[in-house]
XYZ file of C-alpha atoms in Angstrom:
733
model
C 28.784 21.959 -7.438
C 25.429 22.606 -5.819
C 24.709 19.730 -3.449
C 21.568 21.207 -1.931
C 19.315 18.541 -3.262
C 21.613 15.728 -2.275
C 22.056 17.038 1.189
C 18.259 17.442 1.501
C 17.917 13.798 0.658
C 20.592 12.933 3.231
C 18.610 14.757 5.866
C 15.285 13.051 4.966
C 16.919 9.618 4.919
C 18.722 10.092 8.198
C 15.513 11.360 9.829
C 13.752 8.082 8.708
C 16.600 6.031 10.034
C 16.652 7.749 13.368
C 12.913 7.613 13.797
C 12.999 3.784 13.204
C 15.922 3.598 15.630
C 14.038 5.303 18.370
C 10.929 3.098 17.780
C 13.085 -0.023 18.213
C 14.819 1.316 21.303
C 11.541 2.081 22.966
C 10.416 -1.513 22.383
C 13.534 -2.659 24.238
C 12.185 -1.329 27.519
C 9.487 -4.095 27.556
C 11.161 -6.879 25.562
C 14.685 -7.984 24.654
C 15.731 -6.861 21.197
C 15.896 -9.465 18.568
C 18.842 -9.948 16.141
C 16.738 -8.158 13.543
C 16.227 -5.135 15.841
C 19.969 -4.855 16.498
C 20.862 -5.232 12.861
C 18.411 -2.453 12.028
C 19.823 -0.100 14.538
C 23.341 -0.888 13.364
C 22.363 -0.384 9.668
C 20.817 2.934 10.553
C 24.019 4.295 12.319
C 26.287 2.678 9.612
C 24.398 4.278 6.723
C 24.348 7.737 8.396
C 28.065 7.451 8.981
C 28.825 6.354 5.459
C 26.790 9.130 3.901
C 28.131 11.760 6.361
C 31.660 10.687 5.330
C 31.041 11.317 1.691
C 30.168 15.007 2.498
C 32.992 15.396 4.921
C 30.844 15.725 7.988
C 33.713 14.625 10.287
C 31.868 15.374 13.620
C 29.124 12.927 12.605
C 31.573 10.348 11.350
C 33.669 10.392 14.501
C 30.704 10.087 16.790
C 29.004 7.298 14.802
C 32.163 5.316 14.544
C 32.343 4.668 18.263
C 28.569 3.940 18.459
C 28.927 1.557 15.456
C 31.598 -0.388 17.413
C 29.247 -0.914 20.329
C 26.386 -1.883 18.091
C 28.588 -4.292 16.120
C 29.536 -6.073 19.382
C 25.894 -6.245 20.422
C 24.681 -7.765 17.146
C 27.365 -10.353 17.056
C 26.602 -11.204 20.682
C 30.095 -10.411 21.881
C 28.443 -8.447 24.743
C 24.845 -8.738 26.130
C 22.194 -6.132 25.733
C 21.459 -4.620 29.077
C 18.540 -2.371 30.031
C 20.821 0.569 30.810
C 21.793 0.671 27.192
C 18.382 1.855 26.119
C 18.756 5.118 27.840
C 22.234 5.578 26.490
C 21.295 4.792 22.929
C 18.234 7.038 23.117
C 20.615 9.971 24.162
C 22.811 8.866 21.216
C 19.900 9.109 18.842
C 19.046 12.558 20.064
C 22.679 13.757 19.727
C 22.900 12.183 16.301
C 19.755 13.976 15.243
C 21.412 17.169 16.253
C 24.659 16.446 14.440
C 22.845 15.456 11.242
C 20.767 18.612 11.148
C 23.344 21.139 12.234
C 26.573 19.921 10.565
C 24.935 20.503 7.113
C 24.796 24.237 8.123
C 28.348 24.626 9.510
C 30.899 23.460 12.160
C 29.580 21.863 15.310
C 30.277 23.976 18.369
C 32.830 22.580 20.849
C 30.226 22.468 23.626
C 28.106 20.019 21.617
C 31.119 17.863 20.789
C 31.739 17.623 24.573
C 28.163 16.497 25.085
C 28.805 13.793 22.487
C 31.906 12.628 24.153
C 30.097 12.323 27.434
C 27.570 10.106 25.747
C 30.398 7.906 24.277
C 31.936 7.680 27.732
C 28.725 6.218 29.067
C 29.137 3.397 26.503
C 32.655 2.394 27.583
C 31.752 0.203 30.608
C 29.538 -1.973 28.280
C 32.128 -2.404 25.388
C 34.898 -4.833 24.981
C 38.247 -3.307 24.832
C 40.476 -3.518 21.711
C 42.850 -5.760 23.680
C 39.978 -8.361 24.109
C 39.329 -8.365 20.507
C 43.080 -8.876 19.599
C 43.297 -11.724 22.085
C 40.175 -13.310 20.646
C 41.569 -13.073 17.099
C 44.838 -14.521 18.238
C 43.115 -17.557 19.928
C 41.175 -18.206 16.761
C 44.339 -18.244 14.796
C 46.034 -20.692 17.290
C 43.212 -23.199 17.224
C 42.679 -23.095 13.451
C 43.056 -26.604 11.981
C 44.853 -27.365 8.661
C 42.516 -27.544 5.711
C 42.366 -30.534 3.352
C 41.313 -30.841 -0.197
C 41.286 -33.371 -2.969
C 43.689 -33.248 -5.879
C 43.000 -34.492 -9.470
C 43.874 -38.073 -8.499
C 41.688 -38.098 -5.408
C 44.579 -37.965 -2.969
C 44.687 -35.657 0.016
C 47.095 -32.683 0.002
C 48.419 -30.745 2.834
C 47.458 -27.136 3.672
C 50.730 -25.907 2.315
C 49.963 -27.024 -1.238
C 46.373 -25.898 -0.849
C 47.486 -22.393 0.236
C 49.790 -22.200 -2.741
C 46.890 -23.047 -5.117
C 44.597 -20.597 -3.403
C 47.254 -17.941 -3.826
C 47.284 -18.694 -7.588
C 43.627 -19.235 -8.132
C 41.541 -17.004 -5.909
C 41.514 -13.245 -5.880
C 43.317 -11.675 -2.914
C 41.129 -8.849 -2.036
C 37.727 -7.194 -3.057
C 37.324 -6.487 -6.724
C 35.011 -3.428 -7.214
C 33.676 -2.750 -10.773
C 32.199 0.720 -10.569
C 30.511 2.436 -13.573
C 28.729 5.648 -12.679
C 25.784 6.684 -14.887
C 26.377 9.477 -17.425
C 23.971 11.856 -15.559
C 25.518 11.262 -12.111
C 26.869 14.820 -11.898
C 23.374 16.218 -12.549
C 22.280 14.320 -9.389
C 24.924 16.248 -7.440
C 27.185 13.227 -6.827
C 30.871 12.884 -7.188
C 32.142 9.347 -7.710
C 35.609 10.170 -6.495
C 34.313 10.980 -3.002
C 32.903 7.457 -2.779
C 36.140 5.953 -3.932
C 38.036 8.205 -1.426
C 35.923 6.843 1.414
C 37.145 3.314 0.760
C 40.371 4.305 2.448
C 38.630 4.504 5.738
C 37.630 0.852 5.709
C 40.794 -0.547 4.024
C 43.636 -0.025 1.603
C 43.170 0.646 -2.099
C 45.833 -1.732 -3.435
C 45.444 -0.601 -7.037
C 42.944 1.394 -9.175
C 42.479 1.528 -12.963
C 40.389 4.198 -14.592
C 38.378 3.101 -17.612
C 38.476 5.866 -20.142
C 37.672 3.984 -23.340
C 34.202 5.577 -23.611
C 35.414 9.244 -23.692
C 34.040 10.640 -26.954
C 35.690 13.099 -29.416
C 35.884 16.774 -28.372
C 32.940 17.811 -30.521
C 30.781 15.230 -28.902
C 32.098 15.690 -25.308
C 29.546 16.920 -22.685
C 31.415 18.396 -19.671
C 28.344 17.689 -17.504
C 28.429 13.848 -18.213
C 30.549 11.208 -16.613
C 32.337 8.922 -19.048
C 34.670 7.163 -16.692
C 34.601 3.839 -15.020
C 36.778 2.223 -12.317
C 38.156 -1.101 -11.458
C 39.406 -1.081 -7.880
C 41.428 -3.704 -5.872
C 40.615 -3.115 -2.145
C 42.244 -4.878 0.695
C 40.017 -4.723 3.850
C 39.072 -6.842 6.863
C 35.444 -5.451 6.569
C 32.631 -7.787 5.279
C 30.991 -7.519 1.903
C 27.939 -5.551 3.259
C 30.218 -2.892 4.808
C 32.058 -2.413 1.519
C 28.779 -2.131 -0.356
C 27.430 0.355 2.126
C 30.105 2.821 0.989
C 28.296 3.053 -2.287
C 24.802 3.063 -0.828
C 24.100 6.616 -1.866
C 25.174 6.308 -5.480
C 24.444 2.651 -6.308
C 21.040 3.485 -7.795
C 22.833 5.865 -10.176
C 25.512 3.448 -11.366
C 26.503 -0.074 -12.204
C 28.168 -1.615 -9.158
C 29.539 -5.158 -8.706
C 31.725 -6.285 -5.842
C 33.444 -9.656 -5.714
C 34.723 -10.638 -2.200
C 38.185 -12.136 -1.447
C 38.341 -15.830 -2.462
C 36.189 -15.482 -5.568
C 37.556 -17.483 -8.581
C 37.915 -17.233 -12.352
C 34.345 -18.393 -12.862
C 33.090 -15.338 -10.966
C 35.353 -13.076 -12.941
C 34.024 -14.575 -16.165
C 30.461 -14.054 -15.012
C 31.318 -10.419 -14.217
C 33.121 -9.776 -17.552
C 29.777 -10.791 -19.294
C 27.979 -7.953 -17.499
C 30.454 -5.197 -18.021
C 30.607 -3.054 -21.303
C 34.298 -3.699 -22.011
C 35.816 -6.660 -23.856
C 36.559 -9.713 -21.725
C 40.247 -9.846 -22.818
C 40.733 -6.197 -21.957
C 39.107 -6.765 -18.544
C 41.481 -9.702 -17.884
C 44.475 -7.685 -18.580
C 43.165 -4.739 -16.444
C 42.637 -7.263 -13.563
C 46.164 -8.533 -13.821
C 47.334 -4.907 -13.906
C 45.644 -4.182 -10.561
C 46.856 -7.419 -9.167
C 43.549 -9.288 -9.007
C 44.954 -11.908 -11.389
C 48.323 -13.390 -11.617
C 50.002 -14.914 -14.738
C 48.624 -18.352 -13.876
C 45.081 -17.264 -12.996
C 44.908 -14.975 -15.985
C 45.483 -18.163 -18.231
C 42.724 -19.961 -16.316
C 40.515 -16.952 -16.837
C 41.069 -17.054 -20.647
C 40.509 -20.821 -20.675
C 37.294 -20.299 -18.849
C 36.168 -17.762 -21.488
C 37.175 -20.195 -24.185
C 34.965 -22.890 -22.694
C 31.994 -20.541 -22.546
C 32.491 -19.300 -26.101
C 33.012 -22.835 -27.718
C 30.708 -24.839 -25.362
C 33.433 -27.476 -25.174
C 34.015 -28.575 -21.590
C 37.537 -29.039 -20.374
C 37.688 -31.426 -17.366
C 41.199 -30.205 -16.414
C 39.946 -26.617 -16.103
C 36.851 -27.602 -14.167
C 38.789 -29.863 -11.739
C 41.568 -27.334 -11.230
C 39.166 -24.398 -10.495
C 36.943 -26.406 -8.203
C 39.685 -28.175 -6.340
C 41.301 -24.906 -5.344
C 38.539 -24.079 -2.887
C 37.886 -26.259 0.181
C 34.979 -24.239 1.241
C 31.939 -23.053 -0.719
C 32.552 -19.756 -2.413
C 30.042 -17.071 -1.421
C 28.932 -15.461 -4.745
C 26.921 -12.325 -4.726
C 23.150 -12.603 -4.963
C 23.028 -11.314 -8.515
C 25.182 -14.094 -9.918
C 23.489 -16.892 -7.934
C 20.169 -15.897 -9.271
C 20.076 -13.513 -12.228
C 16.210 -13.167 -11.914
C 16.674 -11.373 -8.535
C 18.413 -8.432 -10.384
C 15.351 -8.091 -12.656
C 13.073 -8.311 -9.603
C 15.060 -5.657 -7.668
C 14.807 -3.350 -10.745
C 11.022 -3.718 -10.734
C 10.672 -3.704 -6.978
C 11.057 0.021 -6.465
C 7.543 1.573 -6.950
C 7.922 4.763 -4.983
C 9.856 7.946 -5.610
C 10.643 10.868 -3.356
C 9.397 14.201 -4.524
C 9.856 17.601 -3.038
C 6.556 18.660 -1.338
C 6.910 22.148 -2.905
C 6.388 20.491 -6.373
C 3.221 18.732 -5.137
C 1.921 22.005 -3.748
C 2.631 23.723 -7.075
C 0.808 20.924 -8.876
C -2.248 21.179 -6.622
C -2.285 24.995 -7.011
C -2.265 24.555 -10.795
C -5.064 21.891 -10.622
C -7.003 24.449 -8.590
C -6.636 27.162 -11.249
C -7.741 24.557 -13.729
C -10.795 23.777 -11.712
C -11.785 27.486 -11.780
C -11.150 27.831 -15.462
C -13.127 24.694 -16.177
C -16.127 25.966 -14.223
C -16.068 29.196 -16.216
C -15.980 27.175 -19.397
C -18.866 25.048 -18.377
C -20.941 28.109 -17.611
C -20.246 29.496 -21.049
C -20.922 26.133 -22.834
C -24.156 25.739 -20.817
C -25.682 28.722 -22.584
C -25.034 27.162 -25.977
C -27.189 24.624 -27.829
C -24.218 22.528 -29.292
C -24.601 19.104 -27.859
C -21.265 17.855 -29.055
C -19.500 20.634 -27.283
C -21.456 20.091 -24.057
C -20.522 16.364 -24.193
C -16.911 17.233 -24.671
C -17.119 19.607 -21.759
C -18.595 16.884 -19.555
C -15.814 14.455 -20.455
C -13.164 17.062 -19.668
C -14.822 17.855 -16.399
C -14.933 14.101 -15.490
C -11.136 13.715 -16.283
C -10.451 16.877 -14.308
C -12.189 15.429 -11.254
C -10.034 12.301 -11.483
C -6.772 14.473 -11.819
C -7.957 16.478 -8.831
C -8.503 13.290 -6.681
C -5.081 11.963 -7.761
C -3.364 15.182 -7.031
C -4.840 15.518 -3.501
C -3.911 11.969 -2.655
C -0.312 12.719 -3.539
C -0.217 14.933 -0.487
C -1.933 12.462 1.868
C 0.190 10.769 4.415
C -0.694 8.437 7.216
C -0.930 9.961 10.699
C 0.871 6.993 12.238
C 4.409 8.654 11.918
C 3.150 11.717 13.782
C 1.576 9.375 16.507
C 4.816 7.401 16.778
C 7.048 10.315 18.012
C 4.768 10.787 21.143
C 5.866 7.362 22.426
C 9.191 9.025 23.347
C 7.501 12.132 24.725
C 5.215 10.016 27.018
C 8.173 8.017 28.132
C 10.360 10.905 29.083
C 7.421 12.778 30.737
C 6.581 9.758 32.777
C 10.108 9.577 34.169
C 10.274 13.389 34.825
C 6.884 13.308 36.579
C 7.423 10.022 38.426
C 4.511 8.346 36.783
C 4.094 5.010 35.042
C 2.521 5.858 31.655
C 1.898 3.935 28.462
C 0.809 5.204 25.054
C -1.627 3.341 22.820
C -2.287 4.388 19.212
C -5.071 3.305 16.922
C -5.871 4.420 13.347
C -2.226 4.864 12.360
C -3.112 4.266 8.744
C -5.634 7.129 8.649
C -4.508 9.641 5.928
C -4.424 13.370 6.199
C -3.123 16.152 4.119
C 0.613 16.633 4.759
C 0.276 20.335 5.367
C -2.246 19.685 8.089
C -0.079 16.953 9.663
C 2.867 19.305 9.843
C 0.848 22.008 11.553
C -0.806 19.423 13.902
C 2.435 18.638 15.799
C 2.218 21.449 18.303
C -1.427 21.035 19.353
C -0.947 17.331 19.844
C 2.202 17.881 21.857
C 0.366 20.297 24.284
C -2.591 17.850 24.696
C -0.330 14.808 25.267
C 1.810 16.837 27.831
C -1.365 18.023 29.649
C -2.749 14.495 29.746
C 0.551 13.223 31.306
C 0.733 16.121 33.960
C -2.925 17.148 34.602
C -4.852 14.103 33.470
C -3.121 11.112 34.999
C -2.693 10.687 38.801
C 0.471 9.511 40.505
C 0.987 5.749 40.970
C 0.078 5.951 44.638
C -3.173 7.791 43.898
C -4.104 5.303 41.225
C -3.510 2.318 43.517
C -5.675 3.929 46.302
C -8.510 4.420 43.762
C -8.258 0.780 42.646
C -6.980 1.663 39.212
C -4.007 -0.060 37.431
C -0.807 1.586 38.558
C 0.057 2.276 34.968
C -1.812 5.167 33.422
C -2.877 5.049 29.813
C -3.022 7.764 27.111
C -4.582 6.891 23.783
C -4.294 8.520 20.480
C -6.944 7.409 17.962
C -7.565 8.735 14.429
C -10.443 7.855 11.987
C -12.462 9.248 9.070
C -15.982 10.567 9.653
C -18.333 12.400 7.278
C -15.478 13.753 5.087
C -13.390 14.832 8.026
C -10.567 13.298 10.132
C -11.288 12.957 13.805
C -8.427 12.654 16.246
C -9.015 11.670 19.912
C -6.617 12.101 22.764
C -7.962 10.077 25.706
C -6.601 9.471 29.225
C -7.934 7.322 32.076
C -6.994 9.744 34.876
C -8.692 12.142 37.222
C -11.109 13.811 34.736
C -11.615 17.554 34.641
C -13.265 19.005 37.743
C -15.958 21.387 36.299
C -16.331 23.181 39.553
C -12.691 24.060 39.772
C -12.553 25.270 36.197
C -15.596 27.473 36.665
C -14.239 28.902 39.907
C -11.015 29.756 38.050
C -13.151 31.452 35.291
C -14.740 33.540 37.972
C -11.511 34.492 39.586
C -10.236 35.701 36.181
C -13.341 37.643 35.579
C -14.307 35.557 32.570
C -17.675 34.280 33.831
C -20.086 34.854 36.732
C -23.048 33.103 38.247
C -23.728 29.464 39.070
C -22.203 26.447 37.321
C -24.064 25.907 34.030
C -25.578 22.564 33.190
C -23.961 22.353 29.849
C -20.335 21.068 30.395
C -19.191 22.426 27.043
C -19.779 25.926 28.349
C -17.470 25.132 31.208
C -14.716 23.309 29.195
C -14.533 26.343 26.771
C -12.736 28.228 29.605
C -9.854 25.799 29.450
C -8.832 27.368 26.091
C -8.820 30.874 27.434
C -5.252 32.395 27.592
C -3.851 32.545 31.129
C -6.241 30.116 32.761
C -4.823 27.006 34.375
C -6.178 24.598 36.925
C -2.785 23.334 38.047
C -2.090 23.853 41.788
C 1.610 24.566 41.130
C 3.827 25.528 38.254
C 5.986 22.663 36.827
C 8.325 22.227 33.944
C 5.365 20.753 32.041
C 2.407 23.043 32.793
C 0.784 25.411 35.175
C 1.386 28.764 33.471
C -1.913 29.002 31.635
C -0.083 28.676 28.236
C -0.895 25.865 25.876
C -4.509 25.113 25.299
C -5.222 28.637 23.893
C -2.432 27.979 21.400
C -3.984 24.599 20.624
C -7.352 26.226 19.876
C -5.775 28.869 17.655
C -3.825 26.251 15.651
C -6.816 24.026 15.297
C -9.006 26.831 14.046
C -6.326 27.936 11.595
C -6.695 24.511 10.049
C -10.498 25.031 9.685
C -11.035 22.463 12.525
C -12.724 22.243 15.834
C -11.917 20.819 19.255
C -14.369 19.509 21.899
C -13.866 18.109 25.385
C -15.577 15.357 27.223
C -14.704 14.346 30.796
C -15.903 11.998 33.532
C -14.805 12.370 37.085
C -12.198 9.809 38.122
C -12.506 8.041 34.777
C -10.754 10.343 32.386
C -10.921 12.866 29.679
C -11.155 12.991 25.873
C -10.276 15.878 23.603
C -11.689 15.431 20.197
C -10.131 17.278 17.205
C -12.098 17.385 13.984
C -10.154 18.454 10.782
C -10.833 18.698 7.023
C -9.077 16.159 4.848
C -7.370 18.797 2.841
C -6.735 22.548 2.811
C -6.565 22.955 -1.011
C -9.654 21.885 -2.925
C -13.060 20.754 -1.487
C -16.455 19.814 -2.782
C -18.767 22.706 -1.955
C -22.480 23.508 -2.183
C -23.075 26.819 -3.719
C -26.004 28.970 -2.277
C -27.117 32.545 -2.942
C -28.523 35.290 -0.672
C -29.489 38.490 -2.464
C -26.722 39.110 -5.021
C -24.074 37.341 -2.986
C -23.026 33.730 -3.162
C -21.712 31.454 -0.363
C -20.178 27.975 -0.270
C -20.972 25.382 2.375
C -18.551 22.375 2.638
C -20.420 19.506 0.955
C -19.394 16.863 3.541
C -21.428 18.762 6.102
C -24.648 19.100 4.042
C -27.311 16.537 4.797
C -30.334 17.650 2.799
C -32.035 20.746 1.358
C -35.817 21.569 1.840
C -38.290 24.389 0.982
C -38.710 26.795 3.855
C -41.733 28.859 4.768
C -42.859 30.752 7.883
C -45.116 27.834 8.695
C -42.097 25.732 9.470
C -41.200 28.067 12.335
C -42.560 26.663 15.666
C -42.585 30.122 17.512
C -40.475 33.264 17.725
C -37.440 31.151 18.477
C -35.488 29.819 15.483
C -36.371 26.200 15.418
C -37.374 24.199 12.395
C -39.604 21.119 12.539
C -37.884 18.324 10.712
C -39.788 14.926 10.797
C -40.858 15.355 14.346
C -37.499 16.869 15.702
C -36.784 20.477 16.341
C -33.569 21.727 14.750
C -32.218 25.369 15.295
C -31.720 27.438 12.240
C -30.324 30.786 11.186
C -30.640 33.126 8.230
C -27.383 33.908 6.486
C -28.608 37.407 5.602
C -28.773 38.109 9.391
C -25.066 37.359 9.766
C -23.505 38.649 6.558
C -24.241 41.896 4.796
C -25.784 41.108 1.477
C -27.049 43.158 -1.354
C -30.812 42.691 -2.099
C -31.469 41.262 -5.544
C -34.837 42.921 -5.808
C -36.483 39.661 -6.728
C -39.138 37.823 -4.773
C -37.657 34.376 -4.218
C -38.754 31.619 -1.951
C -36.518 30.637 0.801
C -34.758 27.215 1.229
C -33.141 25.673 4.298
C -29.838 23.580 4.119
C -29.652 21.003 6.905
C -26.006 20.678 7.970
C -24.164 18.581 10.545
C -21.141 19.327 12.613
C -20.208 16.238 14.607
C -23.241 15.176 16.399
C -25.039 18.454 16.079
C -27.564 19.366 13.331
C -28.864 22.743 12.362
C -30.370 24.575 9.406
C -29.121 27.430 7.268
C -31.748 29.544 5.438
C -30.766 30.859 2.009
C -32.668 32.216 -1.036
C -31.307 29.979 -3.890
C -29.702 26.664 -4.177
C -27.172 26.567 -6.967
C -25.898 22.964 -6.537
C -22.461 21.319 -5.997
C -19.388 23.321 -6.842
C -15.704 22.265 -6.772
C -14.161 24.870 -4.540
C -10.541 26.064 -4.727
C -9.881 27.465 -1.206
C -8.158 30.882 -1.182
C -6.923 32.237 2.141
C -8.482 35.444 3.361
C -6.442 38.711 3.554
C -4.853 39.738 6.774
C -7.777 42.190 7.457
C -10.376 39.439 7.344
C -8.255 36.589 8.809
C -9.937 36.703 12.122
C -13.563 37.054 11.027
C -15.663 34.441 12.619
C -17.873 32.183 10.481
C -15.664 32.395 7.425
C -12.913 29.939 6.633
C -11.787 31.271 3.246
C -12.938 32.386 -0.131
C -13.127 30.922 -3.715
C -13.191 32.545 -7.022
C -16.159 31.460 -9.071
C -16.135 30.763 -12.914
C -17.590 34.226 -13.717
C -14.838 35.871 -11.662
C -16.909 36.697 -8.590
C -15.831 35.766 -5.056
C -17.775 33.523 -2.821
C -17.133 33.224 0.880
C -16.693 29.673 2.305
C -18.900 29.245 5.430
C -17.107 27.971 8.554
C -19.922 25.912 9.944
C -18.539 25.219 13.502
C -17.516 28.796 13.989
C -20.889 30.097 12.735
C -22.638 27.775 15.175
C -20.592 29.110 18.097
C -21.251 32.648 17.098
C -24.983 31.946 16.799
C -25.150 30.313 20.277
C -23.317 33.280 21.846
C -25.759 35.698 20.265
C -28.805 33.680 21.354
C -27.390 33.468 24.932
C -26.902 37.232 25.021
C -30.394 37.661 23.810
C -31.889 35.315 26.573
C -30.023 36.926 29.295
C -31.380 40.436 28.357
């Protein structure tokens, strides 16, 4: 049986649990964990243990079993939570992440098991020994007082008589009614493995397989599950622990668990929810020792009362008098409406990201085909056909928007993992650092988020090492002893902006420029424009660190950041104020798949400008030029411009056409692009450039037009940089 999809789900679920666990543990460094926090950590470890046990991942199960014992004692307040436990549990989380990821690939090496045992040894001083627990349980038994109850005549009876009635009227262990769905095998799940895991938390006293629904041979489907199970489990575990065993399969089955002490009324309620006849179920429950001869009669009497509607006071008195304490029913029986609410509550599903990518690719092809169809229909004089085409285009736009949103995820999860990075780096560097995050709900394409991890990691590490001073230096400067790194994300003009800010030293421009001179990258005096200086930071091999550390100083990092950001069609800018701090600003597109573009033409060639960067379009003549330099007068302001035909080889159309200028914006900068014809908005499906053209500046991709021709997508930020470099060279000459 192929369990690939199921194991993938196990990995995703475990990753979520461990991420939440780490987030809670990091909060414990500044505040005492609440009961809810401890319960959440316990549930995370317990669920991973249960699921790993179903797949036979013994290394994970053995490790989590010991961790689970510690967490159970913490949440029950048998032992206090001490600050030292935070570090130990963070190491536990890291090791558990390794086990979860690697045991799905094969056996864990002995060296890693030794590391796990060392972590478990660190826990021992904080745990209560088994001897303490045994003594505690014995003391509880010694001080337990006799229970009293009221008989039918109102007299008090001793515990001996009461115990006898409890023996005859309440079920002695857990009753598990388990009915897997027909398609459970198609989900890669084996019900027997879940039942087998019950042996690890107790003893299966008896089990009866329900085979009444198996069809005739001509109707039998070998890929369907027709069996059900009635299980009598004896265990000291609580109801939640027993239910967790079936956590992974519960959504694909009918599962009902009655705890020890439940009575015939509970059994009658359960029989009404199961597909089998009530009398058959009663006999099965007697067979697996849930019911005795006496309680079986009571069960049948209860069914009779419910069928006929005639109340029998004797039955009511006997079943109620047998239980001195309130019976804890399952929530489904207490409030049947909750079951319906739970069924409607789940409004999300997990889908493989490859399926979403495939959907978006198909939508992209549909956009191209639709554009071609609209061009053909536009030449016809059939108004009905044109109206239908407009309707189809509108619906396609909606489908496109919905498809792209499927791949949008909040950036908060990415930000969250740097809390641990900053904490660990602060300890390694001997600095007191806190991380602040804003804009966690800002959404970004999942593909961009996945590729953004490395650049952000480099920038955060540099802020910790280069940016922030030591505690002693900060105190001398009158700053708070705790340094701050801030991650902020927000939408702006169709892009996502991410800021990495620190309140440290700032970047010393003179030092950076001097390093550039030593490397032979620049020469001359320090320029006035700080962006010309800060660009050197992204040059391979250049570092301003005075010494090499485990974190930085080798001149590797920021050049990789620049490459990764540019591969995402993004830009990065730097601002810094001496002794106040620095800010690295990353600007990225919302998506890498489909964008709204503005189609222009130069000669016989067509180009696409991202629509979110276009501000306005104007007629352009030589009168608009102020002098020999390329500046355009726009409402009293001078804006630099360039002609596309000067930067891209184009084939002359042979027609005399007037020029137009497209005013575009990149961040806070404005510029103009002179073209010959404006063709209007165009939905652009981005196609990557071939390996030969991958590093061409000023082009971020290509798109296939409706007529089959290819249009280049202009990379505005890169084109600006290239233009500035050319102008600087011209002025220096």
